[in-house]
Every structure is written in C-alpha cells, then in structure tokens.
Amino acid sequence: MCGVFACHRHPDVQKFKPTALRMAKAARHRGPDWSGNFVANKTILAHERLSIVGVDTGAQPLVNEDGSLALAVNGEIYNHRVLRKHLKTPYKFKTHSDCEVIVPLYMEHGLDAPKHLDGMFSWVLYDKIADRTIAARDPIGITSFYQGWSSKTPGAVYFASELKCLHPVCDQIKSFPPGHIYDSKTDKMTRYFEPAWWDPRNVPSAPVDYKLIRNLLERSVRKRLMAEVPYGVLLSGGLDSSLVASIAQRETLRLRAASLKVNGYSQDHEQQNGELVGMDDNDELSTVTWLPQLHSFSIGLPNAPDTKAALEVAKFLGTKHHDFSFTIEDGLEALSDVIFHLETYDVTTIRASTPMFLLSRKIKAMGVKMVMSGEGADEIFGGYLYFHAAPDKEAFHAETIRRVKNLHLADCLRANKSTAAWGVEARVPFLDKQFLEHAMSVDPAEKIITKDRIEKYILRKAFDTTDEPESQPYLPDKILWRQKEQFSDGVGYGWIDALKDNAELHVTDEMLKNPKAEWEDDIPDSKEAYWYRTMFDELFPPQCASTVMRWTPTWSNQTDPSGRAIAIHNAKYGETK
C-alpha cells in the first residue's frame, strides 16, 4: 500500500512543490519505505512507497525512457507478468514493479488501459507531450482515492490517497468513484467497469456451480500471494477469513514443496536474479518469498467469540498463529487516531476498525507487510444477518449489488486504512474481478436464507468436502457452518457496550436533540454517532464530510448496525453473551 498525491495544471507548480510534498508526507504511514516526485509543466506527482513487489527497483513515480510519461500508483497488479508478455509494442522496463506495466498499457490502449488490469489500484499518470493527466481507480475501490478542487486555483485538479492530503489545499473534495477513469483533456469521469451484474434489474438465473466457486476463490488467493516480503492472513474465526486462511495455507505449503529441488536448494536463489513475481499464463504463481509457516493473526477482548474460533481454525490449519488481545481502555484511547486514519464518522466502521487498527500495529512490529482478509463475502452472498428479512430474491439481489457498489465507503475503506495506518497492505480475495463476475451471476434464489439454508450457504457448500473422501477438509465443520458475527461483535460484545456507555458520558440528551446546523440533514441518530461526528469535526474541515457514508441495515427497524442487534441473532444465541 502506498500514498499518492498529484496536482494537474497548478498556476505556479514550482512554488507549490513544497506544499505538495508536505501533503504527500501526510500519507507517509501508507508508504514508509521511500518517497519520490515528478514535476513537469504545471503538474506534480508525489509518491510515498510501501515496497512489496520489485522491492529493490520499483521506486516511484515510474517514468518511461524518454521522460514523457510519469506514473504514481497505489496498488498491486496481479496479471502484470501476462500483460508484459503480450504487449504489442516492445517496451523497455526499468523495474520489476508490477505497476510499471500501466505505462505501456496507456501507450497502447489509452483510456481503456484500466480494463486490462487485474488487481487493486488507484493511479495518476501524466502525459507530458499532451499535457494530459489520467487518473483511475480499481473496479470496487479496494484502495482509497480522492479528488479535489480549490477555489484559489481554478482549473487545477488534485488527487490523493487520503483526505488529509487534500483538505489543507482543497475546499471541494469527493471520493473518486471506483471503476472510473478521469481524463484532464475533457475534464470528464468515465465508467470503464460495467459488468453484466451491475444493473440490479438484470436478475440472474444461472444455477450455482460449487466447484467453480471453489476454484475461482483458490485462484484469487493464489494471485494475492504475489510478494517479495513476509505475508500473513487476518483470521477472525468467521467463515470468510477462515476460508482465505485455509486456501493460503494450502498454497503456501504447495509453493514451499515446489521450491525445494532434489538437491535441497531452493529456487528462491534463481528467482532473485531477476525473475518477476506474479501469475503467468498458466495461472501458476512465481514468488521469491516463502515462509516456514504461514502466519495468522487475530485480536479480541479476552474470551471473545472470534478469538476462540480463530485459535481453533489456526490449530486445524497448522498456521503460526498470533493471538492478540486488547482492553476496552486500549480501544477507547485509540478512537481519535482511528477516526484520523479512517477519515469517517460511520458507527459500524469505527467499531470494527479499532481492533483492526490495533492489530495492524502488532503485525507491522513483527515485520509482516502484507495480509489477506475476508472482506466482500457478506456483500456478495448476502451474509449480513438482516438479509434474513429480504422479501424476495429480486430485493435480495438488488441489496447485494448496492452493498458491493458501496464497499469503497465501508469495508474496503476500513480494511485499507486500518492496515495502511501502520504501513501494512490488506488484500481481499473475495473482490477478485473473475470471482465477482461468477458469484454475482448466480440465481439469487440460491443465496436466499431459509430455515434449511444458513447465510452464505453456497459459499459454505462449495468448500464442504464431506462427499469427497479423497479431499482434505478445508475447515472444521463447526467453523464452516458457524453463524455470522459482525466483526465489531465478534471481537467481544463488551466492546460495543463500552462505546455506547462512553458516548453517554460525552453527549447529553440536549446535545443529541440539537445537532449542529452545519450537519444539515446528516443528523446522528444516537449518542455514539454524535460523539464520533464531533471527533471527526475536530480533525477534518466541513468539506470532508460529503465523502462519508453511514452503514445501516436494510429491512430492519434497528438503526444500530451491530449484528447482535438483529432479531435473528438474538433468536439464535439468546441474550447469554
């Protein structure tokens, strides 16, 4: 994960350069390994780098041979080896970076370049000859990205990985829309990603193919093992992260076995002499990093539901597990930092981000730079408990699409910024383009929750090897078929209760009845929401609030987003927790 800052058509770019570098530095936590910048005409690109691929050669901005194109990227391009191989015009690559392929792709395909990329990314490319700036974001918005304007510099446009890089200079800011590309030549934003499932009116009717779901998720995890640095998996003990961990462990063991030659030497030594890491045409992974054991990480309050389940999964899989606990006091003391890094006042995001933020600090301290996580599965398969109340399959399907489209304002934002706060990169296999394409094309009747079908039934069934005696089980049955816990619940129910109790101390009934005028119609509906909004306002000016979306359940009278607040959860577990 890296930090990007760019400004196009600034009236005095040389005078602005010190400010631009200071703005880029505001995201140095995202890229503590190196800094770089490129200035030409009235444009500046600045970059803060976290090196995971092309570690020794991939400093940015990346510039082509004649210096006419410069690129600053935050992200990972998993198909870069294949793209390099199939370029129509030979290109002289300067680095082993997976991101450098974007430059020749732009030369060959122009604004269609992002359509060819398989990965997570937000990037700004400057074409010096055309005095043209192109900016793009991945289809789902896994990496954070913003666009801004300033009334003091009309005609200039700004881009950055985080709000804190823009608000000191921009008085208008918006979240850069996922799946879009911006062209300064026309000053237009164009959607390049519009798959068949994008329109909720097109309700799919394809039968479920369990083997294909399994194969596509395995392939997605394999891609995301592309790294030259130590990696691990986040393990909550829930279904999604446990499946990712299970597949990653299988792949790690397979890679380790394949890398050992008959004479006992590892292929690593050969690969470090210039071979590119990543996927090839045959869907095989080349990587220079393998660890003796896959590291897994979990966090929770003492005796939290998720922590116990995570430990059980880790023992079953044989990962090197790191089980961290946090106290309620730890969490409360981190709240202001969490809001500063997450750049939101959404209740469910803050609740879930705090333990993830604390865990990421521990992970970084252990020397791990990249982790895989389970975000996206609940949106794709309708895994949130409120989906029990969907009135029909059409409504169910439309809600999954709405949730996937808003991931960049919710779970992707949480995963990206909670980890990036400490210079760790989170990768999310469920949001792979090919996996999404298939999973969203399944008849939603297969996803609907019934008395015989638990939430995410088809995902669970895809990895149930009961009828395959020759196959090793992916997970213990009690984990594979465990009911959903929202992450902020699963880390320990006392966490949410403590947040509510502390909000009572900070927000009076009178304050709740009299929200600030500048909040207009975005009124907090609880003391907890009010408390977070006031903390946000202390850290960010008003123009930042328009980028925030509040996460609330559909088909529910509850405004509290906690899974425990949904009636079906209480019916399943009672009030004993």
mmCIF file of N, CA and C in Angstrom, residues 497-554:
data_model
loop_
_atom_site.group_PDB
_atom_site.id
_atom_site.type_symbol
_atom_site.label_atom_id
_atom_site.label_comp_id
_atom_site.label_asym_id
_atom_site.label_seq_id
_atom_site.Cartn_x
_atom_site.Cartn_y
_atom_site.Cartn_z
ATOM 1 N N ASP A 497 -20.708 -2.314 23.892
ATOM 2 C CA ASP A 497 -21.355 -1.795 25.103
ATOM 3 C C ASP A 497 -20.534 -0.663 25.718
ATOM 4 N N ALA A 498 -19.202 -0.823 25.715
ATOM 5 C CA ALA A 498 -18.335 0.214 26.286
ATOM 6 C C ALA A 498 -18.385 1.493 25.453
ATOM 7 N N LEU A 499 -18.459 1.345 24.137
ATOM 8 C CA LEU A 499 -18.555 2.534 23.274
ATOM 9 C C LEU A 499 -19.850 3.299 23.555
ATOM 10 N N LYS A 500 -20.933 2.578 23.678
ATOM 11 C CA LYS A 500 -22.220 3.225 23.964
ATOM 12 C C LYS A 500 -22.193 3.915 25.328
ATOM 13 N N ASP A 501 -21.614 3.235 26.323
ATOM 14 C CA ASP A 501 -21.539 3.808 27.668
ATOM 15 C C ASP A 501 -20.697 5.085 27.678
ATOM 16 N N ASN A 502 -19.583 5.076 26.954
ATOM 17 C CA ASN A 502 -18.729 6.261 26.918
ATOM 18 C C ASN A 502 -19.367 7.400 26.139
ATOM 19 N N ALA A 503 -20.138 7.063 25.125
ATOM 20 C CA ALA A 503 -20.854 8.102 24.389
ATOM 21 C C ALA A 503 -21.831 8.829 25.317
ATOM 22 N N GLU A 504 -22.435 8.089 26.242
ATOM 23 C CA GLU A 504 -23.355 8.690 27.217
ATOM 24 C C GLU A 504 -22.639 9.741 28.070
ATOM 25 N N LEU A 505 -21.370 9.508 28.340
ATOM 26 C CA LEU A 505 -20.594 10.453 29.159
ATOM 27 C C LEU A 505 -20.237 11.714 28.387
ATOM 28 N N HIS A 506 -20.134 11.605 27.054
ATOM 29 C CA HIS A 506 -19.671 12.735 26.237
ATOM 30 C C HIS A 506 -20.805 13.522 25.585
ATOM 31 N N VAL A 507 -21.974 12.886 25.445
ATOM 32 C CA VAL A 507 -23.079 13.524 24.718
ATOM 33 C C VAL A 507 -24.329 13.527 25.605
ATOM 34 N N THR A 508 -24.862 14.704 25.845
ATOM 35 C CA THR A 508 -26.068 14.823 26.668
ATOM 36 C C THR A 508 -27.317 14.673 25.799
ATOM 37 N N ASP A 509 -28.459 14.460 26.451
ATOM 38 C CA ASP A 509 -29.722 14.387 25.719
ATOM 39 C C ASP A 509 -29.972 15.688 24.964
ATOM 40 N N GLU A 510 -29.612 16.787 25.604
ATOM 41 C CA GLU A 510 -29.823 18.104 24.996
ATOM 42 C C GLU A 510 -28.994 18.261 23.725
ATOM 43 N N MET A 511 -27.736 17.791 23.770
ATOM 44 C CA MET A 511 -26.868 17.869 22.585
ATOM 45 C C MET A 511 -27.450 17.050 21.435
ATOM 46 N N LEU A 512 -27.946 15.857 21.754
ATOM 47 C CA LEU A 512 -28.488 14.985 20.711
ATOM 48 C C LEU A 512 -29.710 15.615 20.049
ATOM 49 N N LYS A 513 -30.500 16.341 20.843
ATOM 50 C CA LYS A 513 -31.701 16.992 20.296
ATOM 51 C C LYS A 513 -31.366 18.223 19.463
ATOM 52 N N ASN A 514 -30.175 18.764 19.651
ATOM 53 C CA ASN A 514 -29.793 19.997 18.947
ATOM 54 C C ASN A 514 -28.499 19.808 18.144
ATOM 55 N N PRO A 515 -28.591 19.075 17.036
ATOM 56 C CA PRO A 515 -27.397 18.856 16.215
ATOM 57 C C PRO A 515 -26.897 20.162 15.619
ATOM 58 N N LYS A 516 -25.629 20.174 15.227
ATOM 59 C CA LYS A 516 -25.039 21.394 14.659
ATOM 60 C C LYS A 516 -25.675 21.722 13.313
ATOM 61 N N ALA A 517 -25.871 22.991 13.075
ATOM 62 C CA ALA A 517 -26.533 23.439 11.849
ATOM 63 C C ALA A 517 -25.771 23.007 10.596
ATOM 64 N N GLU A 518 -24.423 23.013 10.697
ATOM 65 C CA GLU A 518 -23.623 22.665 9.508
ATOM 66 C C GLU A 518 -23.739 21.192 9.112
ATOM 67 N N TRP A 519 -24.341 20.377 9.984
ATOM 68 C CA TRP A 519 -24.542 18.973 9.626
ATOM 69 C C TRP A 519 -25.723 18.807 8.669
ATOM 70 N N GLU A 520 -26.525 19.852 8.539
ATOM 71 C CA GLU A 520 -27.685 19.862 7.639
ATOM 72 C C GLU A 520 -28.559 18.626 7.871
ATOM 73 N N ASP A 521 -28.756 17.783 6.817
ATOM 74 C CA ASP A 521 -29.661 16.641 7.004
ATOM 75 C C ASP A 521 -28.929 15.356 7.389
ATOM 76 N N ASP A 522 -27.621 15.444 7.616
ATOM 77 C CA ASP A 522 -26.849 14.270 8.048
ATOM 78 C C ASP A 522 -26.788 14.272 9.579
ATOM 79 N N ILE A 523 -27.916 13.906 10.193
ATOM 80 C CA ILE A 523 -28.076 14.043 11.639
ATOM 81 C C ILE A 523 -27.763 12.722 12.340
ATOM 82 N N PRO A 524 -26.876 12.721 13.320
ATOM 83 C CA PRO A 524 -26.606 11.493 14.080
ATOM 84 C C PRO A 524 -27.874 11.004 14.780
ATOM 85 N N ASP A 525 -28.088 9.680 14.743
ATOM 86 C CA ASP A 525 -29.319 9.138 15.341
ATOM 87 C C ASP A 525 -29.067 8.460 16.690
ATOM 88 N N SER A 526 -27.855 8.614 17.216
ATOM 89 C CA SER A 526 -27.555 8.064 18.534
ATOM 90 C C SER A 526 -26.443 8.900 19.163
ATOM 91 N N LYS A 527 -26.272 8.742 20.464
ATOM 92 C CA LYS A 527 -25.199 9.477 21.144
ATOM 93 C C LYS A 527 -23.827 9.003 20.657
ATOM 94 N N GLU A 528 -23.724 7.724 20.350
ATOM 95 C CA GLU A 528 -22.457 7.196 19.839
ATOM 96 C C GLU A 528 -22.116 7.854 18.491
ATOM 97 N N ALA A 529 -23.104 7.933 17.602
ATOM 98 C CA ALA A 529 -22.892 8.563 16.293
ATOM 99 C C ALA A 529 -22.556 10.046 16.452
ATOM 100 N N TYR A 530 -23.203 10.712 17.381
ATOM 101 C CA TYR A 530 -22.954 12.129 17.647
ATOM 102 C C TYR A 530 -21.515 12.328 18.139
ATOM 103 N N TRP A 531 -21.089 11.451 19.025
ATOM 104 C CA TRP A 531 -19.740 11.522 19.601
ATOM 105 C C TRP A 531 -18.678 11.402 18.511
ATOM 106 N N TYR A 532 -18.862 10.413 17.627
ATOM 107 C CA TYR A 532 -17.886 10.216 16.550
ATOM 108 C C TYR A 532 -17.873 11.414 15.593
ATOM 109 N N ARG A 533 -19.064 11.962 15.332
ATOM 110 C CA ARG A 533 -19.132 13.099 14.409
ATOM 111 C C ARG A 533 -18.383 14.303 14.977
ATOM 112 N N THR A 534 -18.505 14.533 16.274
ATOM 113 C CA THR A 534 -17.785 15.673 16.867
ATOM 114 C C THR A 534 -16.273 15.444 16.833
ATOM 115 N N MET A 535 -15.830 14.204 17.028
ATOM 116 C CA MET A 535 -14.399 13.901 16.929
ATOM 117 C C MET A 535 -13.907 14.103 15.495
ATOM 118 N N PHE A 536 -14.715 13.690 14.537
ATOM 119 C CA PHE A 536 -14.367 13.874 13.126
ATOM 120 C C PHE A 536 -14.223 15.359 12.798
ATOM 121 N N ASP A 537 -15.172 16.161 13.302
ATOM 122 C CA ASP A 537 -15.158 17.599 13.029
ATOM 123 C C ASP A 537 -13.934 18.291 13.627
ATOM 124 N N GLU A 538 -13.411 17.743 14.710
ATOM 125 C CA GLU A 538 -12.197 18.312 15.303
ATOM 126 C C GLU A 538 -10.968 18.053 14.426
ATOM 127 N N LEU A 539 -11.027 16.988 13.639
ATOM 128 C CA LEU A 539 -9.872 16.570 12.831
ATOM 129 C C LEU A 539 -9.961 17.018 11.376
ATOM 130 N N PHE A 540 -11.184 17.188 10.878
ATOM 131 C CA PHE A 540 -11.364 17.472 9.451
ATOM 132 C C PHE A 540 -12.327 18.627 9.240
ATOM 133 N N PRO A 541 -12.053 19.470 8.233
ATOM 134 C CA PRO A 541 -12.960 20.574 7.924
ATOM 135 C C PRO A 541 -14.249 20.078 7.267
ATOM 136 N N PRO A 542 -15.272 20.942 7.176
ATOM 137 C CA PRO A 542 -16.601 20.506 6.705
ATOM 138 C C PRO A 542 -16.617 19.859 5.323
ATOM 139 N N GLN A 543 -15.709 20.280 4.427
ATOM 140 C CA GLN A 543 -15.756 19.744 3.059
ATOM 141 C C GLN A 543 -15.447 18.251 2.979
ATOM 142 N N CYS A 544 -14.951 17.676 4.081
ATOM 143 C CA CYS A 544 -14.623 16.246 4.081
ATOM 144 C C CYS A 544 -15.835 15.361 4.373
ATOM 145 N N ALA A 545 -16.855 15.920 4.985
ATOM 146 C CA ALA A 545 -17.994 15.114 5.439
ATOM 147 C C ALA A 545 -18.763 14.476 4.289
ATOM 148 N N SER A 546 -18.737 15.087 3.117
ATOM 149 C CA SER A 546 -19.506 14.558 1.988
ATOM 150 C C SER A 546 -18.962 13.219 1.489
ATOM 151 N N THR A 547 -17.756 12.845 1.919
ATOM 152 C CA THR A 547 -17.173 11.575 1.476
ATOM 153 C C THR A 547 -17.585 10.403 2.369
ATOM 154 N N VAL A 548 -18.322 10.676 3.443
ATOM 155 C CA VAL A 548 -18.657 9.640 4.430
ATOM 156 C C VAL A 548 -20.043 9.057 4.152
ATOM 157 N N MET A 549 -20.156 7.732 4.218
ATOM 158 C CA MET A 549 -21.455 7.073 4.132
ATOM 159 C C MET A 549 -21.706 6.324 5.436
ATOM 160 N N ARG A 550 -22.916 6.439 5.954
ATOM 161 C CA ARG A 550 -23.248 5.709 7.177
ATOM 162 C C ARG A 550 -23.835 4.339 6.828
ATOM 163 N N TRP A 551 -23.303 3.296 7.475
ATOM 164 C CA TRP A 551 -23.713 1.907 7.214
ATOM 165 C C TRP A 551 -24.883 1.563 8.128
ATOM 166 N N THR A 552 -26.022 1.243 7.523
ATOM 167 C CA THR A 552 -27.180 0.821 8.319
ATOM 168 C C THR A 552 -27.829 -0.384 7.648
ATOM 169 N N PRO A 553 -28.434 -1.280 8.433
ATOM 170 C CA PRO A 553 -29.086 -2.455 7.840
ATOM 171 C C PRO A 553 -30.372 -2.082 7.109
ATOM 172 N N THR A 554 -30.708 -2.854 6.093
ATOM 173 C CA THR A 554 -31.964 -2.699 5.352
ATOM 174 C C THR A 554 -32.979 -3.687 5.942
#
